[in-house]
Amino acid sequence: MIENGTGFYISFGGQDRGMSMKQALKILWKRTGIIILIIGIMLCSGCAGKNMPEQENSPIKIGVAIYRGDDAFISSLSGHLTSEAKALEVKLGRKVIVNLADAKNNQGSQNDQVDNFINKGYDIICVNMVDRTAAAVIADKTKEAGIPIIFFNREPVEEDMQIWNKEYYVGTDAEEAGILQGELLVSAYERNPQSIDKNRDGKLQYVMLEGEQVHQDALIRTEFSVKSVLQAGIEMDKLGSEMCNWMRSPSYEAMLKWLEEYGDAIEVVVANNDEMALGAVQALREKNMLKNGPIVLGIDGTKDCLESISKGEIYGTVKNDAKRQAEVILTIGGACIEGKNPSDMVPELEGHYVRVPHYKVTLVNANVVLKQE
Ligand code: BGC
Ligand code: CA
């Protein structure tokens, strides 16, 4: 056996160098044993560094940044995200932590919250933009960090949705919501025209409670709800419209003002969302006009609104399915974590977009929908 400074090789003709076969095998066993041990140590240190076992045991961190926590619909969606995270936990067999950050309507704060998620190595980031035109900064940063980003409810402009391939939007089709809301009014009118067209002039005198001007849902819902009534051959006559930013109390104020001005000439109240419809109901209740007053229509299907429908106050709403949206957000997130293709798990995914379908709710199904909440 010859050994040099850098390594060794073995010759089985050991005897001619004065070494017995037994001795040679002993040395061979010693050396190969050491090599096996070294290879073993190297492999194990490799596992601990980048392979799965350790990572599989660490919790999945999901950062959710919302535009404002006092928005009724967003707060219900956040609640569903938290409960759906439990389902994801069971599915993936790993602990899932959801960290909710409320921007309180301040885009600067929201950017800081997202930076914080990125710096802490979150696995998935979900953002409900304060200002939907400011999404590029966030999409760029998540791309750089390689963290999948799921925007929801407040839709970024189209070019900001093309920044990278792990960028998604989960929301609804605002046009569909408007059309369904219009259809609710058409069917109520057709069933009993005189109960709605109280002055019997063949037109529906209405007031419109609008969401934020910059929100894609507000303008489109307004336009298409009226359009679908007109298309059914029913004339509409607008008495007033007011931007109430999705909130109950400004719409209560607006409704009080209109009631002072127009009294029972208001035949229909169309609201871009349920909270504003509930604000109108509060004003009608105060004026003792809930029984024979205007028909009130909302959008969202929040718990409060479903209860109001059951009491016969709000006539109907269009369900903006927060539970399904939360489920879709976390299914996409889960697929990204598992390295799977999200479109295999979310059939509604088209490119970067998922639009969860709406459906109508009236007295007929309000209780059923309420139970699903
Ligand atoms: C909902 C509103 C909500 C808004 C917040 C809309 O889709 O219908 O209720 O206030 O999103 O962005
Ligand atoms: Ca009329």
Coordinates of C-alpha atoms and ligand atoms in Angstrom, one line a residue:
M1 CA 0.0 0.0 0.0
I2 CA 1.4 3.4 -1.0
E3 CA 0.4 6.5 0.6
N4 CA 1.4 10.0 -0.4
G5 CA 0.7 13.4 1.1
T6 CA -2.5 14.2 -0.7
G7 CA -4.4 10.9 -0.6
F8 CA -3.8 7.2 -0.9
Y9 CA -4.4 4.2 -3.0
I10 CA -4.4 0.6 -2.1
S11 CA -2.6 -2.3 -3.6
F12 CA -3.6 -5.9 -2.7
G13 CA -0.1 -7.0 -3.4
G14 CA 0.7 -5.8 0.1
Q15 CA 2.8 -8.8 1.1
D16 CA 5.7 -7.9 -1.3
R17 CA 6.1 -4.7 0.7
G18 CA 6.3 -6.5 4.0
M19 CA 2.6 -6.1 5.0
S20 CA 0.3 -9.1 5.6
M21 CA -3.1 -9.4 3.9
K22 CA -4.8 -9.2 7.3
Q23 CA -3.0 -5.9 8.1
A24 CA -3.9 -4.4 4.7
L25 CA -7.6 -5.2 5.2
K26 CA -7.6 -3.7 8.7
I27 CA -6.1 -0.5 7.4
L28 CA -8.6 -0.5 4.4
W29 CA -11.5 -0.9 6.8
K30 CA -10.3 1.9 9.0
R31 CA -9.8 4.3 6.1
T32 CA -13.1 3.5 4.2
G33 CA -14.9 3.7 7.6
I34 CA -13.6 7.2 8.1
I35 CA -14.7 8.2 4.5
I36 CA -18.2 6.8 5.0
L37 CA -18.4 8.8 8.3
I38 CA -17.3 12.0 6.6
I39 CA -19.7 11.6 3.7
G40 CA -22.5 10.9 6.2
I41 CA -21.7 14.1 8.1
M42 CA -21.6 16.1 4.9
L43 CA -25.0 14.8 3.8
C44 CA -26.6 15.6 7.1
S45 CA -25.3 19.1 7.3
G46 CA -26.6 19.6 3.7
C47 CA -30.1 18.5 4.9
A48 CA -30.2 20.9 7.8
G49 CA -29.1 23.8 5.6
K50 CA -31.6 23.7 2.7
N51 CA -33.7 20.6 2.6
M52 CA -37.2 20.1 3.7
P53 CA -37.5 18.5 7.2
E54 CA -36.7 21.6 9.2
Q55 CA -38.8 23.9 7.0
E56 CA -41.7 21.5 7.1
N57 CA -41.9 21.9 10.8
S58 CA -41.8 25.7 10.8
P59 CA -45.1 27.5 10.6
I60 CA -46.4 29.1 7.4
K61 CA -46.7 32.8 7.8
I62 CA -49.3 34.7 5.9
G63 CA -49.4 38.5 6.0
V64 CA -52.8 40.1 5.4
A65 CA -52.8 43.9 4.9
I66 CA -56.3 45.5 4.9
Y67 CA -57.3 49.0 3.9
R68 CA -59.4 49.6 7.0
G69 CA -60.6 47.3 9.8
D70 CA -63.8 49.2 10.4
D71 CA -65.2 48.3 7.0
A72 CA -68.0 45.7 7.6
F73 CA -67.4 43.7 4.5
I74 CA -63.6 43.6 4.9
S75 CA -63.9 42.7 8.6
S76 CA -66.1 39.7 7.6
L77 CA -63.6 38.7 4.9
S78 CA -60.8 38.9 7.4
G79 CA -62.8 36.7 9.8
H80 CA -63.2 34.1 7.0
L81 CA -59.5 34.3 6.2
T82 CA -58.7 33.4 9.8
S83 CA -61.1 30.5 9.8
E84 CA -60.0 29.2 6.4
A85 CA -56.4 29.3 7.6
K86 CA -57.4 26.5 10.0
A87 CA -58.5 24.4 7.1
L88 CA -55.3 25.1 5.3
E89 CA -53.4 24.0 8.4
V90 CA -55.1 20.6 8.3
K91 CA -54.6 20.2 4.6
L92 CA -50.9 21.0 4.6
G93 CA -50.2 19.4 8.0
R94 CA -48.3 22.5 9.1
K95 CA -49.1 25.3 11.4
V96 CA -50.4 28.4 9.6
I97 CA -50.1 31.9 11.2
V98 CA -52.2 34.7 9.8
N99 CA -51.0 38.2 10.7
L100 CA -53.6 40.9 10.0
A101 CA -52.4 44.5 9.6
D102 CA -54.9 47.4 9.4
A103 CA -53.7 50.4 7.4
K104 CA -56.5 52.6 8.7
N105 CA -56.9 54.1 5.3
N106 CA -53.3 55.2 5.0
Q107 CA -51.3 53.9 2.0
G108 CA -48.0 54.9 3.6
S109 CA -48.7 52.8 6.7
Q110 CA -49.8 49.9 4.4
N111 CA -46.5 50.0 2.5
D112 CA -44.6 49.9 5.8
Q113 CA -46.7 46.9 6.9
V114 CA -45.9 45.0 3.7
D115 CA -42.2 45.9 4.1
N116 CA -42.4 44.3 7.5
F117 CA -43.9 41.1 6.2
I118 CA -41.2 40.9 3.5
N119 CA -38.4 41.6 6.0
K120 CA -39.7 38.9 8.3
G121 CA -39.7 36.3 5.5
Y122 CA -43.5 35.8 5.3
D123 CA -44.5 33.0 2.9
I124 CA -47.5 34.6 1.3
I125 CA -48.7 38.3 1.3
C126 CA -52.3 39.3 0.7
V127 CA -53.1 43.0 0.2
N128 CA -56.4 44.9 0.2
M129 CA -54.9 48.1 -1.2
V130 CA -55.8 51.5 0.3
D131 CA -55.2 53.2 -3.0
R132 CA -55.7 50.6 -5.8
T133 CA -53.5 52.7 -8.2
A134 CA -50.5 52.3 -5.9
A135 CA -50.0 48.5 -6.3
A136 CA -46.9 48.5 -8.5
V137 CA -44.5 49.3 -5.6
I138 CA -45.8 46.3 -3.6
A139 CA -45.8 44.0 -6.6
D140 CA -42.2 45.0 -7.4
K141 CA -41.0 44.4 -3.9
T142 CA -42.7 41.0 -3.5
K143 CA -41.2 40.0 -6.9
E144 CA -37.8 40.9 -5.7
A145 CA -38.2 38.9 -2.5
G146 CA -39.9 36.0 -4.4
I147 CA -43.0 36.1 -2.1
P148 CA -46.3 35.4 -3.9
I149 CA -48.7 38.3 -3.7
I150 CA -52.5 38.1 -3.7
F151 CA -54.4 41.3 -4.0
F152 CA -58.0 41.2 -3.1
N153 CA -61.2 43.3 -3.1
R154 CA -59.6 46.5 -4.3
E155 CA -58.4 45.8 -7.8
P156 CA -55.0 47.1 -9.0
V157 CA -54.9 48.7 -12.5
E158 CA -54.3 46.1 -15.2
E159 CA -50.6 46.9 -15.9
D160 CA -49.7 46.5 -12.2
M161 CA -51.2 43.0 -12.3
Q162 CA -48.6 41.9 -14.9
I163 CA -45.5 42.6 -12.9
W164 CA -44.7 38.9 -12.2
N165 CA -46.1 35.4 -12.4
K166 CA -46.9 34.9 -8.7
E167 CA -49.3 37.9 -8.6
Y168 CA -53.0 37.3 -8.3
Y169 CA -56.2 39.3 -7.8
V170 CA -59.3 37.8 -6.0
G171 CA -62.5 39.8 -6.2
T172 CA -65.8 39.9 -8.1
D173 CA -67.3 41.2 -11.3
A174 CA -68.8 44.6 -10.4
E175 CA -70.9 44.7 -13.5
E176 CA -72.6 41.4 -12.5
A177 CA -73.4 42.8 -9.1
G178 CA -75.0 45.9 -10.6
I179 CA -77.1 43.8 -13.1
L180 CA -78.3 41.4 -10.4
Q181 CA -79.3 44.4 -8.1
G182 CA -81.2 45.9 -11.0
E183 CA -82.9 42.5 -11.6
L184 CA -84.1 42.4 -8.0
L185 CA -85.8 45.7 -8.5
V186 CA -87.3 44.6 -11.8
S187 CA -88.8 41.4 -10.3
A188 CA -90.2 43.3 -7.3
Y189 CA -91.8 45.9 -9.6
E190 CA -93.2 43.3 -12.0
R191 CA -94.8 41.4 -9.2
N192 CA -96.6 44.4 -7.8
P193 CA -96.0 47.7 -9.8
Q194 CA -98.2 49.8 -7.6
S195 CA -96.4 48.9 -4.4
I196 CA -93.3 50.5 -5.8
D197 CA -94.4 53.2 -8.3
K198 CA -96.4 54.8 -5.5
N199 CA -97.3 58.0 -7.5
R200 CA -98.2 55.8 -10.5
D201 CA -96.3 58.0 -13.0
G202 CA -94.8 54.9 -14.7
K203 CA -91.3 55.9 -13.4
L204 CA -89.3 54.9 -10.4
Q205 CA -88.1 57.9 -8.4
Y206 CA -84.8 56.8 -6.8
V207 CA -81.8 57.9 -4.7
M208 CA -78.4 56.3 -5.1
L209 CA -75.9 55.7 -2.2
E210 CA -72.5 55.4 -3.7
G211 CA -69.2 53.9 -2.4
E212 CA -65.8 55.5 -2.8
Q213 CA -65.3 57.2 -6.1
V214 CA -61.9 55.6 -6.7
H215 CA -63.2 52.0 -6.1
Q216 CA -63.9 50.0 -9.2
D217 CA -67.0 48.4 -7.6
A218 CA -68.7 51.7 -6.9
L219 CA -68.9 53.3 -10.3
I220 CA -69.7 50.1 -12.2
R221 CA -72.3 48.9 -9.7
T222 CA -74.1 52.3 -10.0
E223 CA -74.0 52.2 -13.8
F224 CA -75.2 48.7 -14.3
S225 CA -77.9 48.5 -11.7
V226 CA -79.7 51.4 -13.3
K227 CA -78.9 50.1 -16.8
S228 CA -80.5 46.7 -16.2
V229 CA -83.7 48.3 -14.9
L230 CA -83.9 50.6 -18.0
Q231 CA -83.2 47.6 -20.2
A232 CA -86.2 45.9 -18.7
G233 CA -88.3 48.8 -20.0
I234 CA -88.8 50.5 -16.7
E235 CA -88.1 54.3 -16.5
M236 CA -85.9 55.6 -13.7
D237 CA -85.9 59.1 -12.3
K238 CA -82.9 60.1 -10.1
L239 CA -83.8 62.4 -7.2
G240 CA -80.3 62.4 -5.7
S241 CA -77.0 60.6 -5.3
E242 CA -74.4 60.9 -2.7
M243 CA -70.9 59.4 -2.1
C244 CA -71.0 57.8 1.3
N245 CA -67.7 55.8 1.1
W246 CA -69.4 52.4 1.9
M247 CA -70.3 53.6 5.4
R248 CA -73.5 53.5 7.4
S249 CA -73.5 56.9 9.1
P250 CA -72.9 59.2 6.1
S251 CA -75.7 57.4 4.3
Y252 CA -78.0 57.7 7.3
E253 CA -77.3 61.5 7.1
A254 CA -77.9 61.6 3.3
M255 CA -81.1 59.7 3.6
L256 CA -82.4 62.0 6.4
K257 CA -81.6 65.0 4.2
W258 CA -83.5 63.4 1.2
L259 CA -86.4 62.5 3.4
E260 CA -86.7 66.1 4.5
E261 CA -86.5 67.2 0.9
Y262 CA -88.6 64.6 -1.0
G263 CA -90.6 62.8 1.8
D264 CA -92.5 59.9 0.4
A265 CA -91.7 60.8 -3.2
I266 CA -88.7 58.5 -2.9
E267 CA -89.7 55.1 -4.2
V268 CA -86.4 53.3 -4.4
V269 CA -83.1 53.4 -2.5
V270 CA -80.3 51.8 -4.4
A271 CA -77.1 51.4 -2.3
N272 CA -73.7 50.2 -3.6
N273 CA -73.3 48.1 -0.5
D274 CA -75.3 46.8 2.5
E275 CA -73.8 49.1 5.1
M276 CA -75.2 52.1 3.2
A277 CA -78.5 50.4 2.7
L278 CA -78.6 49.9 6.5
G279 CA -77.9 53.6 7.0
A280 CA -80.9 54.4 4.9
V281 CA -83.0 51.9 6.9
Q282 CA -82.0 53.6 10.1
A283 CA -83.2 57.0 8.7
L284 CA -86.5 55.4 7.5
R285 CA -87.1 53.8 10.9
E286 CA -86.6 57.1 12.6
K287 CA -89.1 58.8 10.3
N288 CA -91.5 55.9 10.8
M289 CA -91.4 55.1 7.1
L290 CA -90.2 51.5 7.2
K291 CA -93.5 49.9 6.5
N292 CA -94.8 51.9 3.6
G293 CA -91.6 53.7 2.5
P294 CA -89.3 53.0 -0.4
I295 CA -87.9 49.6 -1.4
V296 CA -84.2 49.4 -0.3
L297 CA -81.6 47.3 -2.1
G298 CA -78.0 46.5 -1.1
I299 CA -75.0 44.5 -2.2
D300 CA -72.7 42.2 0.0
G301 CA -75.1 40.0 2.0
T302 CA -73.5 40.9 5.4
K303 CA -74.9 39.4 8.5
D304 CA -76.7 42.7 9.5
C305 CA -78.2 43.0 6.1
L306 CA -79.4 39.4 6.0
E307 CA -81.1 40.0 9.4
S308 CA -82.7 43.2 8.1
I309 CA -84.0 41.3 5.0
S310 CA -85.5 38.7 7.3
K311 CA -87.3 41.4 9.2
G312 CA -88.7 42.8 5.9
E313 CA -86.8 46.1 6.0
I314 CA -84.2 45.7 3.2
Y315 CA -85.9 44.1 0.2
G316 CA -82.9 42.3 -1.2
T317 CA -79.1 42.2 -1.7
V318 CA -76.5 40.7 -4.0
K319 CA -74.2 38.3 -2.2
N320 CA -70.6 39.3 -2.4
D321 CA -69.3 36.0 -1.2
A322 CA -66.6 36.8 1.4
K323 CA -66.3 33.2 2.5
R324 CA -65.6 31.9 -1.0
Q325 CA -63.1 34.8 -1.6
A326 CA -61.2 33.9 1.5
E327 CA -61.2 30.2 0.5
V328 CA -59.8 31.1 -2.9
I329 CA -57.1 33.4 -1.5
L330 CA -55.9 30.7 0.8
T331 CA -56.1 27.9 -1.8
I332 CA -53.9 30.0 -4.2
G333 CA -51.6 30.7 -1.3
G334 CA -51.5 27.0 -0.3
A335 CA -50.8 25.9 -3.9
C336 CA -47.8 28.4 -4.1
I337 CA -46.4 27.0 -0.9
E338 CA -46.7 23.4 -2.1
G339 CA -45.1 24.4 -5.5
K340 CA -48.3 23.4 -7.3
N341 CA -50.1 25.3 -10.1
P342 CA -53.0 27.3 -8.5
S343 CA -55.2 27.0 -11.5
D344 CA -55.3 23.2 -10.9
M345 CA -56.9 23.9 -7.6
V346 CA -59.0 27.0 -8.3
P347 CA -61.1 26.4 -11.5
E348 CA -62.2 30.1 -11.6
L349 CA -58.6 31.3 -12.0
E350 CA -58.2 33.1 -15.3
G351 CA -54.6 34.3 -15.8
H352 CA -54.0 36.4 -12.7
Y353 CA -57.7 36.9 -11.8
V354 CA -60.4 35.1 -9.9
R355 CA -63.9 36.7 -9.9
V356 CA -66.2 34.9 -7.4
P357 CA -69.8 34.9 -8.7
H358 CA -72.6 36.8 -7.0
Y359 CA -76.1 35.7 -6.3
K360 CA -79.4 37.3 -5.3
V361 CA -80.7 37.2 -1.7
T362 CA -84.3 38.1 -0.7
L363 CA -86.6 37.0 2.1
V364 CA -86.9 33.6 0.3
N365 CA -83.2 32.6 1.0
A366 CA -81.9 35.1 3.5
N367 CA -82.1 32.6 6.4
V368 CA -80.3 29.9 4.5
V369 CA -77.5 32.3 3.5
L370 CA -77.3 33.6 7.1
K371 CA -76.7 30.0 8.3
Q372 CA -73.7 29.7 5.9
E373 CA -72.0 32.8 7.4
Ligands
BGC1 C1 -67.8 46.0 -0.7 C2 -68.0 47.1 0.2 C3 -66.7 47.4 0.9 C4 -65.6 47.6 -0.2 C5 -64.3 47.8 0.5 C6 -66.8 46.3 -1.7 O1 -66.6 45.3 -2.7 O2 -69.1 45.7 -1.4 O3 -68.9 46.7 1.2 O4 -66.8 48.5 1.7 O5 -65.6 46.6 -1.1 O6 -63.2 47.9 -0.5
CA2 CA -93.1 56.9 -9.6

